Coordinates of C-alpha atoms in Angstrom, one line a residue:
T1 CA -21.0 72.2 -17.6
A2 CA -16.8 71.6 -18.2
V3 CA -17.1 69.1 -15.5
W4 CA -20.3 67.8 -16.5
V5 CA -18.8 67.4 -20.5
S6 CA -15.1 66.1 -19.4
N7 CA -16.4 63.4 -17.9
H8 CA -18.7 62.1 -20.5
Y9 CA -16.2 62.8 -23.2
R10 CA -14.4 60.1 -21.5
W11 CA -16.7 57.1 -21.4
I12 CA -17.2 57.9 -24.6
V13 CA -13.9 57.4 -26.2
W14 CA -13.7 55.0 -24.1
K15 CA -15.7 53.1 -25.3
L16 CA -15.8 53.8 -28.7
A17 CA -11.5 52.8 -28.3
G18 CA -13.0 49.4 -27.2
M19 CA -15.3 48.7 -30.1
V20 CA -13.4 49.6 -32.8
R21 CA -10.7 47.5 -31.1
S22 CA -13.2 44.2 -31.2
F23 CA -14.9 45.9 -34.6
P24 CA -12.1 47.1 -36.5
Y25 CA -14.5 48.0 -39.9
L26 CA -16.7 50.4 -37.3
H27 CA -13.5 52.8 -38.0
E28 CA -13.9 55.4 -39.9
T29 CA -17.5 55.5 -38.8
I30 CA -17.6 56.3 -35.0
W31 CA -14.1 56.5 -34.4
T32 CA -14.1 60.4 -35.6
P33 CA -14.9 63.5 -33.6
L34 CA -18.8 64.3 -35.3
Y35 CA -19.7 60.9 -34.1
V36 CA -18.3 62.1 -30.5
V37 CA -20.4 65.3 -30.1
E38 CA -23.4 63.6 -32.0
Q39 CA -22.8 60.9 -28.4
L40 CA -22.2 63.9 -26.4
L41 CA -26.0 65.6 -27.3
F42 CA -27.6 62.9 -27.8
R43 CA -26.2 62.0 -23.7
Y44 CA -27.6 65.5 -22.9
E45 CA -30.5 64.9 -24.9
K46 CA -31.3 61.7 -22.7
E47 CA -29.6 63.1 -18.8
Y48 CA -31.8 66.8 -19.0
A49 CA -34.2 67.1 -21.7
G50 CA -35.5 62.8 -21.1
G51 CA -35.4 63.0 -17.3
K52 CA -33.4 59.8 -17.9
R53 CA -30.3 59.1 -15.2
S54 CA -28.0 55.6 -15.4
C55 CA -27.8 53.7 -12.1
L56 CA -24.9 54.8 -11.1
K57 CA -26.9 58.8 -10.3
Q58 CA -29.7 57.3 -9.4
I59 CA -27.9 55.2 -6.8
I60 CA -25.6 58.2 -5.6
E61 CA -28.8 60.6 -5.4
G62 CA -30.2 58.6 -3.1
D63 CA -33.0 57.7 -5.1
A64 CA -32.3 54.2 -6.5
P65 CA -31.7 51.1 -3.8
V66 CA -27.7 49.9 -4.0
E67 CA -28.7 45.7 -3.4
L68 CA -30.5 45.4 -7.3
L69 CA -28.6 43.7 -9.4
M70 CA -26.5 45.3 -11.9
V71 CA -23.7 45.0 -14.5
L72 CA -20.8 47.7 -14.5
C73 CA -17.6 47.4 -15.9
V74 CA -14.4 47.9 -14.6
S75 CA -12.5 50.7 -15.7
R76 CA -9.4 50.7 -13.1
I77 CA -8.2 49.0 -10.8
I78 CA -5.9 50.5 -8.5
I79 CA -3.9 49.7 -6.1
N80 CA -3.0 51.4 -3.1
G81 CA -4.7 54.4 -4.4
R82 CA -2.0 54.2 -7.6
D83 CA -3.0 53.2 -11.6
I84 CA -2.1 49.3 -12.0
S85 CA 0.8 50.0 -14.2
S86 CA 2.9 51.2 -10.9
E87 CA 2.8 48.6 -8.1
N88 CA 3.0 44.9 -7.9
L89 CA 0.3 43.0 -7.1
D90 CA 1.3 40.2 -4.3
S91 CA 1.1 42.4 -1.4
S92 CA -1.1 45.1 -2.5
Y93 CA -4.3 46.7 -1.7
L94 CA -6.2 46.5 -4.4
A95 CA -9.7 48.2 -5.9
L96 CA -11.8 48.7 -8.4
E97 CA -13.4 51.3 -10.6
L98 CA -16.4 50.5 -12.0
T99 CA -18.8 52.7 -13.7
D100 CA -21.9 52.0 -16.4
G101 CA -21.3 54.2 -18.8
W102 CA -22.0 56.9 -18.0
Y103 CA -20.6 57.5 -14.5
R104 CA -17.9 56.3 -11.9
L105 CA -17.8 54.4 -8.3
N106 CA -14.8 53.2 -6.4
A107 CA -15.4 50.0 -5.3
Q108 CA -13.9 48.5 -1.8
I109 CA -13.4 44.6 -2.9
D110 CA -12.2 41.6 -0.4
E111 CA -9.8 38.9 -0.5
V112 CA -11.1 36.7 -2.5
L113 CA -12.3 39.4 -5.1
S114 CA -7.7 40.5 -4.6
K115 CA -7.3 37.3 -5.6
A116 CA -9.2 37.1 -9.1
I117 CA -7.0 40.3 -10.0
R118 CA -3.2 38.9 -8.8
K119 CA -4.8 35.9 -11.2
N120 CA -5.8 37.8 -14.2
S121 CA -9.8 37.3 -13.6
I122 CA -10.6 39.9 -13.5
T123 CA -9.0 42.9 -15.8
I124 CA -10.2 46.0 -16.9
G125 CA -13.1 46.4 -19.6
Q126 CA -14.8 43.3 -17.4
K127 CA -17.9 43.4 -17.5
L128 CA -19.2 42.2 -13.5
L129 CA -22.7 41.3 -12.7
I130 CA -23.2 42.6 -8.9
Y131 CA -25.9 41.4 -6.7
G132 CA -26.3 43.3 -2.5
A133 CA -23.7 45.5 -3.1
Q134 CA -23.3 48.0 0.1
L135 CA -22.5 52.3 -0.2
L136 CA -20.2 53.4 1.7
G137 CA -21.5 56.7 2.8
S138 CA -23.9 59.5 2.2
A139 CA -26.7 58.7 -0.3
G140 CA -28.0 62.1 -2.2
S141 CA -25.8 64.3 0.3
S142 CA -24.2 64.6 -3.6
T143 CA -24.7 64.8 -7.0
P144 CA -22.2 62.3 -9.1
L145 CA -19.7 64.7 -10.6
E146 CA -18.9 65.8 -6.4
A147 CA -19.0 62.6 -5.1
G148 CA -15.2 62.1 -5.6
D149 CA -14.2 58.8 -3.0
S150 CA -17.0 60.0 -0.8
L151 CA -19.2 57.4 -1.6
Q152 CA -18.0 54.1 -1.8
L153 CA -19.1 50.4 -3.2
R154 CA -18.8 47.3 -1.4
L155 CA -18.4 44.4 -3.1
F156 CA -18.6 40.4 -1.7
A157 CA -17.4 38.2 -3.7
N158 CA -20.0 35.2 -3.5
S159 CA -22.7 37.6 -4.7
T160 CA -20.4 39.1 -7.6
R161 CA -19.5 36.8 -10.8
R162 CA -18.5 38.2 -14.2
E163 CA -20.6 38.6 -17.0
R164 CA -20.8 38.4 -20.6
W165 CA -19.2 40.8 -22.8
H166 CA -22.0 42.0 -24.4
A167 CA -24.2 42.4 -21.3
K168 CA -26.6 45.5 -20.8
L169 CA -24.4 48.2 -18.2
G170 CA -26.5 48.7 -15.0
F171 CA -29.7 47.2 -13.3
Q172 CA -31.5 44.6 -14.6
R173 CA -34.8 43.6 -15.9
Q174 CA -34.8 40.4 -13.7
S175 CA -34.1 41.7 -10.1
R176 CA -33.6 38.1 -8.5
P177 CA -29.8 37.1 -7.4
F178 CA -28.3 34.2 -9.8
Q179 CA -27.8 31.2 -7.9
L180 CA -25.0 29.7 -6.4
A181 CA -23.8 26.4 -6.1
L182 CA -22.8 25.2 -2.6
G183 CA -19.1 23.6 -4.0
H184 CA -18.5 27.9 -5.3
V185 CA -19.3 29.5 -1.7
A186 CA -16.3 31.6 -0.5
V187 CA -15.5 31.5 3.1
Q188 CA -13.7 34.5 2.3
G189 CA -16.7 35.8 -0.7
G190 CA -19.4 37.4 2.5
P191 CA -23.2 37.2 1.7
V192 CA -24.6 35.0 -0.3
A193 CA -28.0 35.9 -2.2
L194 CA -29.2 32.7 -3.5
V195 CA -28.3 29.3 -2.8
D196 CA -29.1 25.8 -5.5
A197 CA -28.7 23.4 -3.3
I198 CA -31.2 19.5 -2.7
I199 CA -32.6 18.9 1.4
M200 CA -31.5 15.0 1.3
R201 CA -32.7 14.7 5.3
K202 CA -34.6 16.8 7.3
F203 CA -33.7 16.3 11.0
E204 CA -36.6 16.9 14.2
L205 CA -36.2 19.8 16.2
C206 CA -34.1 18.6 19.0
F207 CA -34.5 20.2 22.7
V208 CA -31.5 20.7 25.5
E209 CA -32.2 21.4 29.4
T210 CA -29.4 21.2 32.2
N211 CA -30.8 20.3 35.4
V212 CA -30.1 21.8 39.1
D213 CA -27.5 18.9 39.3
G214 CA -25.6 20.3 36.0
T215 CA -27.4 16.6 34.2
K216 CA -28.5 17.7 30.8
T217 CA -31.9 16.0 29.2
T218 CA -32.3 15.7 25.9
R219 CA -36.2 15.6 24.2
N220 CA -37.5 15.2 21.1
E221 CA -41.2 18.1 19.9
A222 CA -43.3 15.8 21.0
E223 CA -41.5 14.6 24.7
E224 CA -40.9 18.5 24.7
E225 CA -44.8 19.3 24.4
V226 CA -45.8 16.6 26.8
E227 CA -42.8 17.9 29.6
R228 CA -45.0 21.9 28.7
M229 CA -47.8 20.1 30.0
R230 CA -46.6 19.0 32.4
R231 CA -45.3 21.3 34.1
L232 CA -48.4 24.1 33.0
V233 CA -49.9 21.7 35.1
S234 CA -48.2 21.5 37.6
R235 CA -48.3 25.6 37.9
C236 CA -51.9 25.4 38.3
I237 CA -52.8 22.9 41.2
S238 CA -49.7 24.9 42.9
K239 CA -51.8 27.9 42.3
D240 CA -54.5 27.1 43.3
F241 CA -53.1 25.8 46.2
V242 CA -51.8 28.5 47.2
L243 CA -55.1 30.7 46.9
N244 CA -57.2 27.8 48.7
T245 CA -54.8 27.6 51.6
F246 CA -53.8 30.9 52.3
L247 CA -56.6 33.3 51.1
P248 CA -60.3 34.1 52.5
H249 CA -62.5 32.3 51.2
S250 CA -65.2 34.7 52.1
E251 CA -64.5 38.0 48.9
S252 CA -65.5 39.5 52.0
T253 CA -63.4 39.8 53.9
R254 CA -59.6 40.6 53.3
M255 CA -56.3 38.6 54.8
R256 CA -54.6 41.6 57.2
V257 CA -51.1 41.4 57.8
P258 CA -49.3 41.6 61.1
A259 CA -48.1 44.5 61.9
N260 CA -45.0 43.8 63.8
S261 CA -42.5 42.2 61.7
D262 CA -42.9 38.6 63.1
G263 CA -45.2 38.5 61.6
A264 CA -44.5 39.0 58.5
I265 CA -41.6 36.4 58.7
Q266 CA -44.1 34.0 59.2
I267 CA -46.0 34.7 56.3
G268 CA -43.4 34.3 54.7
K269 CA -42.4 31.1 55.5
W270 CA -45.9 29.9 54.6
L271 CA -45.3 31.5 50.8
V272 CA -42.1 29.9 50.5
F273 CA -42.8 26.5 49.3
P274 CA -46.0 26.8 47.1
I275 CA -43.9 29.0 45.7
N276 CA -40.6 27.1 44.9
S277 CA -43.4 24.4 43.5
C278 CA -44.5 27.0 41.2
L279 CA -41.1 27.1 39.8

């Protein structure tokens, strides 16, 4: 369709322009209309004849989890819903348009990533290594060309890092998240996938009990086990006391509760002490 051709024409030209700027000697080889048409035919054969799909297409169609480790490229910086060229970065709402080279998807970012954009640490053309992203919207409800802004990614600074320029876009073979040192964890950077830390000391488990008078008793794990056994024995003794005192010893006889209310109240008084002892 015309929409499919327009979408892929955009990403092919954008990719070739970046290659020509980085490697000028490729200008005469790849910066030609014929090479663009060959790239369009290659994508058509790979996507429709070969059945291969990019990572964003799999995510949008609901066939792949968005939390997997992937590399995406920043194709546009959105400021208050507009392009970067006409706004002030200092007091604006920032978002990103990310691409896997085949399709695009907007992404919401936190304050830490917004500061990185304002410091020019994240620019257009920068590749990002992303893990643990979230998808805002219903996956599988539309195709990548029909989704528009109804589907968006949510990125977290603690699970997003800048990647090398030659990194391959899309899902990565190594699905294990990247390590993050404790000194690099941002307070407002969202969840952390994997932390690289050294345990210097391990403290034993502590139990705190609040007594009836309001005081608190602190015990370690061994003392808590002794206290638990003591209470268990006390409950068993109280249970035997109730059974032996108030229930008949013969199995053939049954306890008869007086019909009048005074008798029922009296039996209730008998059971107050042993029940309180069990608690």
